[in-house]
Coordinates of C-alpha atoms and ligand atoms in Angstrom, one line a residue:
M21 CA 19.0 11.6 -181.8
E22 CA 16.3 10.2 -184.1
E23 CA 13.9 12.8 -185.6
L24 CA 11.0 13.7 -183.4
I25 CA 7.7 13.3 -185.2
P26 CA 4.5 15.0 -183.9
K27 CA 1.5 12.8 -183.2
I28 CA -1.7 14.8 -183.1
G29 CA -5.2 13.8 -182.4
L30 CA -8.3 16.0 -182.3
E31 CA -11.4 16.0 -180.2
I32 CA -14.2 18.0 -181.8
H33 CA -17.5 19.2 -180.4
L34 CA -20.1 20.0 -183.0
E35 CA -23.4 21.7 -182.3
L36 CA -26.2 20.2 -184.4
Q37 CA -28.7 22.4 -186.2
T38 CA -31.9 20.7 -185.0
K39 CA -35.1 22.6 -184.4
T40 CA -35.3 21.6 -180.8
K41 CA -32.8 20.5 -178.1
L42 CA -31.6 17.0 -177.5
F43 CA -33.9 15.9 -174.6
C44 CA -36.7 18.5 -174.5
S45 CA -38.8 20.5 -177.0
C46 CA -37.1 23.9 -176.3
K47 CA -36.0 25.7 -179.4
N48 CA -32.4 25.2 -180.4
D49 CA -31.7 28.7 -181.6
P50 CA -28.1 29.8 -181.7
K51 CA -29.2 33.3 -182.8
E52 CA -31.2 33.9 -179.5
T53 CA -29.3 36.7 -177.7
E54 CA -31.6 37.2 -174.7
P55 CA -30.5 34.8 -171.9
N56 CA -32.7 32.1 -170.7
R57 CA -35.4 32.4 -173.3
N58 CA -35.4 28.8 -174.6
I59 CA -35.4 26.9 -171.4
C60 CA -37.7 24.4 -169.5
E61 CA -37.7 22.1 -166.5
I62 CA -35.7 19.5 -168.4
C63 CA -32.8 21.6 -169.8
T64 CA -32.5 23.4 -166.5
G65 CA -32.3 20.1 -164.6
Q66 CA -35.4 20.4 -162.3
P67 CA -36.1 17.3 -160.1
G68 CA -38.5 14.6 -161.3
V69 CA -38.4 15.4 -165.1
L70 CA -37.6 12.9 -167.8
P71 CA -35.5 13.4 -170.9
V72 CA -37.0 12.4 -174.3
L73 CA -34.5 11.8 -177.1
N74 CA -34.7 14.0 -180.2
K75 CA -34.8 11.7 -183.3
Q76 CA -33.5 14.3 -185.7
A77 CA -30.2 14.5 -183.7
V78 CA -29.9 10.7 -183.9
I79 CA -30.4 10.8 -187.7
Y80 CA -27.7 13.5 -188.0
A81 CA -25.2 11.6 -185.9
Y82 CA -25.9 8.4 -187.8
S83 CA -25.5 10.2 -191.1
L84 CA -22.1 11.4 -189.9
A85 CA -21.1 7.9 -188.7
K86 CA -22.0 6.6 -192.2
A87 CA -20.0 9.3 -194.0
L88 CA -17.0 8.4 -191.8
K89 CA -17.4 4.7 -192.7
M90 CA -17.8 3.8 -189.1
K91 CA -18.8 0.7 -187.4
V92 CA -22.2 1.7 -186.1
N93 CA -23.4 0.4 -182.8
Y94 CA -27.1 -0.3 -183.7
K95 CA -27.7 -0.5 -180.0
S96 CA -25.8 2.1 -178.0
E97 CA -26.4 3.6 -174.6
F98 CA -26.4 7.0 -172.9
A99 CA -24.4 7.5 -169.7
R100 CA -24.1 10.2 -167.1
K101 CA -20.8 12.1 -166.9
N102 CA -20.7 13.5 -163.4
Y103 CA -19.1 16.8 -162.6
F104 CA -20.0 20.0 -160.8
Y105 CA -20.0 23.3 -162.7
P106 CA -22.5 26.2 -162.6
D107 CA -23.4 25.8 -166.2
L108 CA -24.4 22.2 -165.7
P109 CA -27.6 22.3 -163.6
K110 CA -28.1 18.5 -163.2
N111 CA -24.4 18.1 -162.1
Y112 CA -24.1 15.5 -164.8
Q113 CA -24.0 15.7 -168.6
I114 CA -25.9 13.1 -170.5
S115 CA -23.4 11.6 -172.9
Q116 CA -22.3 8.3 -174.3
Y117 CA -19.3 6.4 -172.9
E118 CA -18.8 2.7 -173.3
Y119 CA -21.1 2.3 -176.3
P120 CA -20.8 5.3 -178.6
L121 CA -22.9 5.5 -181.7
G122 CA -20.0 5.0 -184.1
E123 CA -16.5 3.6 -183.8
Q124 CA -13.5 3.0 -186.1
G125 CA -14.1 5.4 -188.9
I126 CA -11.9 6.9 -191.6
F127 CA -11.6 10.3 -193.1
Y128 CA -9.5 11.1 -196.2
L129 CA -7.5 14.2 -196.4
V130 CA -6.9 15.0 -200.1
R131 CA -5.1 18.1 -201.2
E132 CA -2.6 19.0 -204.0
N133 CA 0.3 17.2 -202.4
L134 CA -1.5 15.0 -199.9
E135 CA -3.6 11.8 -199.8
K136 CA -3.9 10.6 -196.3
K137 CA -6.2 8.4 -194.3
V138 CA -7.0 9.6 -190.8
R139 CA -8.7 7.1 -188.4
I140 CA -11.6 8.3 -186.4
R141 CA -11.8 6.5 -183.0
R142 CA -15.4 7.3 -182.1
I143 CA -18.3 9.7 -182.4
H144 CA -21.1 10.0 -179.9
L145 CA -24.1 12.2 -179.0
E146 CA -24.2 14.3 -175.9
E147 CA -25.9 17.5 -174.6
D148 CA -24.2 20.9 -174.5
T149 CA -23.9 22.9 -171.3
G150 CA -25.1 26.3 -170.5
R151 CA -22.9 29.4 -170.6
N152 CA -21.4 31.3 -167.7
L153 CA -21.4 35.1 -168.2
H154 CA -19.0 37.1 -166.1
F155 CA -19.6 40.7 -165.0
G156 CA -17.0 42.3 -162.7
N157 CA -17.5 40.7 -159.3
Y158 CA -20.4 38.4 -160.2
S159 CA -21.4 35.8 -162.8
L160 CA -24.7 34.8 -164.3
V161 CA -25.7 31.6 -166.2
D162 CA -27.5 31.5 -169.5
F163 CA -29.2 28.1 -170.1
N164 CA -30.2 28.7 -173.8
R165 CA -27.4 26.4 -174.9
S166 CA -28.0 23.9 -172.1
G167 CA -29.3 20.6 -173.8
V168 CA -28.4 21.6 -177.3
P169 CA -27.4 18.4 -179.2
L170 CA -23.7 17.9 -179.7
I171 CA -21.7 15.3 -181.6
E172 CA -18.3 14.6 -180.0
I173 CA -15.8 13.3 -182.6
V174 CA -12.4 11.8 -181.5
T175 CA -9.7 11.0 -183.9
E176 CA -6.7 8.7 -183.5
P177 CA -3.4 10.6 -183.2
D178 CA -2.7 10.2 -187.0
L179 CA -2.0 13.9 -187.8
R180 CA 1.7 14.7 -188.2
S181 CA 1.9 18.5 -188.5
A182 CA 0.0 21.7 -187.8
E183 CA -0.6 21.9 -191.6
E184 CA -2.4 18.5 -191.5
V185 CA -4.4 19.7 -188.5
E186 CA -5.5 22.7 -190.5
I187 CA -6.5 20.6 -193.5
F188 CA -8.4 18.1 -191.3
A189 CA -10.4 20.9 -189.7
E190 CA -11.2 22.6 -193.0
E191 CA -12.2 19.4 -194.7
F192 CA -14.2 18.3 -191.7
V193 CA -16.2 21.6 -191.7
L194 CA -16.8 21.0 -195.4
L195 CA -18.2 17.5 -194.8
I196 CA -20.5 18.9 -192.0
R197 CA -21.8 21.5 -194.4
H198 CA -22.3 19.0 -197.2
L199 CA -24.3 16.9 -194.8
G200 CA -26.2 20.1 -193.7
I201 CA -26.3 19.0 -190.1
S202 CA -24.7 22.2 -188.8
S203 CA -23.2 25.4 -190.2
A204 CA -20.1 24.4 -188.2
D205 CA -19.3 28.1 -187.7
A206 CA -16.4 28.2 -185.3
E207 CA -16.8 31.9 -184.6
K208 CA -20.3 31.2 -183.3
G209 CA -19.0 28.3 -181.2
Q210 CA -20.8 25.7 -183.3
I211 CA -17.6 23.7 -183.7
R212 CA -15.0 23.6 -180.9
F213 CA -11.6 21.9 -180.9
E214 CA -9.3 20.2 -178.6
A215 CA -5.9 18.8 -179.6
N216 CA -3.6 16.2 -178.1
V217 CA 0.0 16.6 -179.1
S218 CA 3.0 14.4 -178.4
L219 CA 6.4 14.0 -179.9
A220 CA 8.4 10.8 -180.4
P221 CA 10.6 9.2 -183.0
G222 CA 9.1 6.9 -185.6
E223 CA 5.6 5.7 -185.1
S224 CA 5.7 5.6 -181.3
L225 CA 3.7 8.0 -179.1
G226 CA 5.3 10.4 -176.6
T227 CA 3.8 11.9 -173.5
K228 CA 0.5 13.5 -174.4
V229 CA -0.5 17.1 -173.7
E230 CA -4.1 18.2 -174.3
I231 CA -5.0 21.7 -175.4
K232 CA -8.6 22.5 -174.5
N233 CA -11.3 24.9 -175.6
I234 CA -10.1 26.3 -178.9
N235 CA -12.8 28.1 -180.9
K236 CA -11.2 28.9 -184.2
I237 CA -9.3 26.9 -186.7
K238 CA -6.6 29.5 -186.9
S239 CA -6.1 29.3 -183.1
L240 CA -6.1 25.5 -183.3
V241 CA -3.3 25.6 -185.8
E242 CA -1.3 28.2 -183.9
A243 CA -1.7 26.3 -180.6
V244 CA -0.5 23.0 -182.2
K245 CA 2.4 24.8 -183.8
Y246 CA 3.4 26.3 -180.5
E247 CA 3.0 23.1 -178.6
I248 CA 5.2 21.1 -181.1
E249 CA 8.0 23.7 -180.7
R250 CA 7.6 23.9 -176.9
Q251 CA 7.9 20.1 -176.6
K252 CA 10.7 19.8 -179.0
E253 CA 12.8 22.3 -177.1
L254 CA 12.1 20.6 -173.8
I255 CA 13.0 17.1 -175.1
L256 CA 16.2 18.4 -176.8
K257 CA 17.2 20.0 -173.4
G258 CA 16.7 16.6 -171.9
E259 CA 13.7 17.6 -169.9
K260 CA 10.5 15.6 -169.3
I261 CA 7.2 16.4 -170.8
V262 CA 4.5 16.6 -168.2
Q263 CA 1.2 14.9 -169.1
E264 CA -1.2 17.8 -168.6
T265 CA -4.0 19.9 -169.9
R266 CA -3.1 23.3 -171.3
G267 CA -5.2 26.2 -172.5
Y268 CA -4.4 28.5 -175.4
D269 CA -3.9 32.3 -175.1
E270 CA -5.0 33.8 -178.4
N271 CA -3.4 37.1 -177.7
K272 CA 0.0 35.9 -176.5
K273 CA -0.2 32.9 -178.9
I274 CA 1.1 30.5 -176.3
T275 CA -0.3 27.4 -174.5
F276 CA -0.3 27.5 -170.7
S277 CA -0.7 24.9 -168.0
Q278 CA -4.1 24.2 -166.6
R279 CA -3.2 21.2 -164.5
W280 CA -6.0 21.7 -162.0
K281 CA -8.4 20.3 -164.5
E282 CA -6.5 17.1 -164.9
E283 CA -6.9 16.1 -161.3
A284 CA -10.7 16.7 -161.4
E285 CA -11.1 14.2 -164.3
D286 CA -12.9 11.4 -162.6
Y287 CA -16.4 11.6 -164.1
R288 CA -17.8 8.5 -162.4
Y289 CA -19.7 7.4 -165.6
F290 CA -22.7 5.2 -165.2
P291 CA -25.6 4.3 -167.6
E292 CA -28.3 6.9 -167.7
P293 CA -31.3 5.2 -166.0
D294 CA -33.9 7.7 -167.4
L295 CA -33.3 6.8 -171.1
P296 CA -33.8 3.5 -173.0
P297 CA -30.9 2.2 -175.1
L298 CA -30.5 4.1 -178.3
I299 CA -31.6 1.9 -181.2
I300 CA -30.8 2.7 -184.8
D301 CA -33.9 1.5 -186.6
E302 CA -35.1 1.4 -190.2
E303 CA -36.7 4.8 -189.9
I304 CA -33.4 6.4 -188.9
E305 CA -31.6 4.6 -191.7
K306 CA -34.2 5.6 -194.2
N307 CA -34.1 9.3 -193.2
A308 CA -30.3 9.5 -193.0
L309 CA -28.3 11.6 -195.4
Y310 CA -25.7 9.7 -197.4
V311 CA -22.8 11.7 -198.8
E312 CA -19.3 11.3 -200.0
T313 CA -16.7 13.2 -198.0
P314 CA -14.9 16.0 -199.8
G315 CA -11.8 13.9 -200.0
E316 CA -13.7 11.0 -201.6
I317 CA -15.3 13.4 -204.1
K318 CA -11.8 14.7 -205.1
M319 CA -10.4 11.2 -205.5
R320 CA -13.4 10.1 -207.5
L321 CA -13.3 13.2 -209.8
K322 CA -9.6 12.5 -210.4
K323 CA -10.3 8.9 -211.3
E324 CA -13.3 9.6 -213.4
Y325 CA -12.3 12.8 -215.2
G326 CA -8.6 13.3 -214.4
L327 CA -9.4 16.5 -212.5
D328 CA -6.5 17.7 -210.5
Y329 CA -7.0 18.4 -206.8
K330 CA -6.4 22.1 -207.1
F331 CA -9.4 22.3 -209.5
S332 CA -11.7 19.9 -207.5
Q333 CA -10.9 21.8 -204.3
I334 CA -12.8 24.7 -205.6
L335 CA -15.7 22.4 -206.5
V336 CA -16.0 20.8 -203.1
L337 CA -16.3 24.1 -201.3
E338 CA -20.0 23.6 -202.0
K339 CA -21.8 20.3 -202.6
E340 CA -24.0 21.8 -205.3
R341 CA -20.9 22.9 -207.3
V342 CA -20.0 19.2 -207.6
Y343 CA -23.5 18.1 -208.7
F344 CA -23.8 21.0 -211.1
F345 CA -20.4 20.3 -212.7
E346 CA -21.1 16.6 -213.2
E347 CA -24.6 17.1 -214.5
T348 CA -23.5 19.8 -216.9
L349 CA -20.7 17.6 -218.2
S350 CA -23.1 14.7 -218.7
E351 CA -25.5 17.0 -220.6
L352 CA -22.7 18.4 -222.7
R353 CA -21.4 14.9 -223.6
K354 CA -24.9 14.0 -224.9
L355 CA -24.9 17.0 -227.2
L356 CA -21.3 17.0 -228.3
R357 CA -20.6 13.2 -228.4
D358 CA -17.0 14.0 -227.6
P359 CA -16.2 13.3 -224.0
E360 CA -12.8 14.8 -224.0
L361 CA -13.7 18.0 -225.7
S362 CA -16.8 18.3 -223.4
L363 CA -14.6 18.1 -220.4
K364 CA -12.1 20.6 -221.7
L365 CA -14.8 23.1 -222.6
L366 CA -16.5 22.8 -219.2
I367 CA -13.2 23.2 -217.3
N368 CA -12.5 26.3 -219.3
F369 CA -15.7 28.0 -218.3
F370 CA -16.6 26.5 -214.9
I371 CA -14.2 28.0 -212.4
N372 CA -13.3 31.4 -213.9
D373 CA -16.7 32.3 -215.3
F374 CA -19.5 30.3 -213.7
I375 CA -18.1 30.2 -210.1
G376 CA -16.4 33.5 -210.7
F377 CA -19.7 35.2 -211.3
L378 CA -21.3 33.5 -208.4
E379 CA -18.6 34.7 -206.1
K380 CA -18.6 38.2 -207.6
Y381 CA -22.3 38.6 -206.8
G382 CA -22.2 36.6 -203.6
L383 CA -24.8 34.2 -205.0
E384 CA -25.4 30.4 -204.7
I385 CA -26.3 28.2 -207.6
K386 CA -30.0 28.5 -208.3
R387 CA -31.4 26.0 -210.7
E388 CA -34.5 28.1 -211.2
N389 CA -32.2 30.6 -212.8
I390 CA -29.9 28.4 -214.8
T391 CA -29.8 24.6 -215.2
P392 CA -27.0 22.2 -216.2
H393 CA -28.8 21.6 -219.5
E394 CA -28.8 25.4 -220.3
F395 CA -25.1 25.6 -219.4
A396 CA -24.3 22.6 -221.6
H397 CA -26.3 24.0 -224.5
L398 CA -24.4 27.3 -224.3
L399 CA -21.1 25.4 -224.5
Y400 CA -22.4 23.3 -227.3
L401 CA -23.3 26.4 -229.4
Y402 CA -19.9 27.8 -228.6
S403 CA -18.2 24.7 -229.8
Q404 CA -20.2 24.9 -233.1
N405 CA -19.1 28.5 -233.5
K406 CA -22.7 29.7 -233.2
I407 CA -21.8 32.1 -230.3
S408 CA -18.6 33.7 -229.1
S409 CA -17.0 33.1 -225.7
K410 CA -18.1 36.7 -224.9
I411 CA -21.7 35.6 -225.3
V412 CA -21.2 32.5 -223.2
K413 CA -19.9 34.7 -220.4
E414 CA -22.7 37.2 -220.8
A415 CA -25.3 34.5 -220.8
L416 CA -23.8 32.9 -217.7
E417 CA -23.7 36.2 -215.9
L418 CA -27.3 37.1 -216.7
G419 CA -28.5 33.5 -216.0
I420 CA -26.8 33.3 -212.6
K421 CA -28.2 36.6 -211.5
G422 CA -31.7 35.4 -212.7
E423 CA -32.0 38.4 -214.9
M424 CA -32.4 36.6 -218.2
R425 CA -32.8 33.0 -219.3
V426 CA -29.8 31.6 -221.1
E427 CA -31.9 30.8 -224.2
D428 CA -33.1 34.4 -224.5
V429 CA -29.6 35.7 -224.4
I430 CA -28.7 33.3 -227.1
K431 CA -31.7 34.2 -229.2
E432 CA -30.7 37.9 -228.9
K433 CA -27.0 37.2 -229.5
E434 CA -26.7 34.2 -231.6
M435 CA -24.4 34.7 -234.6
I436 CA -26.0 34.9 -238.0
S437 CA -24.3 32.2 -240.0
D438 CA -27.2 31.7 -242.3
A439 CA -25.8 32.7 -245.7
E440 CA -29.2 33.7 -247.1
V441 CA -29.8 36.1 -244.2
L442 CA -26.4 37.6 -244.5
D443 CA -26.7 37.8 -248.3
K444 CA -29.6 40.2 -248.0
I445 CA -27.9 42.4 -245.4
I446 CA -24.7 42.6 -247.4
E447 CA -26.6 43.4 -250.6
E448 CA -28.1 46.4 -248.7
V449 CA -24.7 47.6 -247.5
I450 CA -23.1 47.3 -250.9
K451 CA -25.9 49.5 -252.3
E452 CA -25.6 52.0 -249.6
F453 CA -21.8 52.4 -249.9
P454 CA -20.8 52.1 -253.6
Q455 CA -17.8 54.4 -253.0
S456 CA -16.3 51.9 -250.6
V457 CA -16.8 49.1 -253.1
E458 CA -14.9 51.1 -255.6
D459 CA -12.2 52.0 -253.2
Y460 CA -11.6 48.3 -252.4
M461 CA -11.4 47.5 -256.1
K462 CA -8.7 50.2 -256.4
G463 CA -6.7 48.2 -253.8
E464 CA -7.8 49.9 -250.6
E465 CA -7.9 47.0 -248.1
K466 CA -9.4 49.2 -245.4
A467 CA -12.6 49.7 -247.5
L468 CA -13.4 46.0 -247.0
E469 CA -13.0 46.3 -243.3
F470 CA -15.4 49.2 -243.4
L471 CA -18.0 47.2 -245.3
I472 CA -17.7 44.3 -242.8
G473 CA -18.1 46.9 -240.1
Q474 CA -21.4 48.1 -241.6
V475 CA -22.7 44.6 -241.7
M476 CA -21.9 44.2 -238.0
K477 CA -23.6 47.5 -237.3
K478 CA -26.8 46.3 -239.0
T479 CA -26.7 42.9 -237.2
K480 CA -25.6 44.3 -233.8
G481 CA -22.4 42.4 -234.0
R482 CA -24.0 39.0 -234.7
A483 CA -22.9 38.4 -238.3
E484 CA -20.4 35.5 -238.5
P485 CA -17.2 37.4 -239.5
N486 CA -15.6 34.8 -241.8
L487 CA -18.8 34.2 -243.7
T488 CA -19.5 37.9 -244.0
R489 CA -16.1 38.6 -245.5
Q490 CA -16.4 35.7 -247.9
I491 CA -19.9 36.8 -249.2
I492 CA -18.8 40.5 -249.6
L493 CA -15.7 39.4 -251.6
E494 CA -17.9 37.1 -253.7
K495 CA -20.4 39.9 -254.5
I496 CA -17.7 42.5 -255.3
S497 CA -15.9 40.1 -257.7
H498 CA -19.2 39.2 -259.3
A499 CA -20.1 42.9 -259.7
N500 CA -16.9 43.2 -261.5
Ligands
LIG5 ZN1 -35.8 22.6 -172.4
LIG6 MN1 -17.8 15.9 -174.8

């Protein structure tokens, strides 16, 4: 039998971090814990009310469509998706169906041993539902989430393993955070996953099974892994895969059949009569956010600077790290006029020290504390032997914490390599310790180290060691 290859597609629901809900002015506040605080006639589906579209949500969705290189439908349409469920007070969800906001996108997965293009079928805007809360023998509904803006993202079945699913989810969350349109915190339900999995030889698709309602990336990966194994076993036994919807049990780590939902899946979509077509106008284009995806950043950094993906993976964890790295490099190249050495120096100090200190103190990069120029200047002085690597690290640490300006650390710690200044200090030391001078003349090497030590003491360790040694030797031989 030919090898069975998994074909996996994802459907993602992403809650947007707008100030207000999608069709009313209620607060969109995921932190609100008291039920039914942020609700009104519109988001609880009272008769006779009219939805008004939130422009910010459209700007966010359009920004995502652009990041995913999608064909944007500049005129799209809202539709009613009809179904009955207690958390859906109108008995329909306002969504997009035939004309989504974006179609035919691409998303690059880039990791140490992976460069892969995943096709995105569509993204569209829709409203979230409320939440059913269950208490023993009764249930209550909380409508705080009802009407919160969502983007639904549907990929083509281009993923080939649970590992690729994990990478997709992680990289997608990074993109969302770079865009700043949502925290995409899976634990808080801000990003929710569904996966469709089929197995077949070559490029063909098998019978598709959908796994619904997964709230953690870890569970998504486990569910897909389990489903691949389950289907493989069935096929090898010669059994048929049933096209169905399955749930995932996080405790037992298995998927289970939920076929009842499959039969109910006739949503009787029709165009939403209460909303005009959604037009992407100049204002939306002007206010949109334009970013490179993490994968594109990594590919570019490799091409421009030869950075390997292991290194750039640490940079893309935060957008500001990428900006800061590139700006510091450009400043350093201006100072050093040696592009290769500049890159080498910055690589040496960026991850272990700069990011290391940020992570140690749980801080973000704050330009009011340290700027790319200051960082570059530090590395420049280091390259000119004006300061030691110990001072570079100290200045970075104090700068990052906002405790001291980099320049002040340097002023305090800069090595004294001015021969005239050193000359005076050494003169003093020689006068103070004539016995040591004599000892050295008698061949006691240790006496020279002692004298150097005394110069270090007077300069608080800032005397340039080689020059100090040289001047002491000169003076002693002259005295002779
Ligand atoms: Zn409302
Ligand atoms: Mn949906």
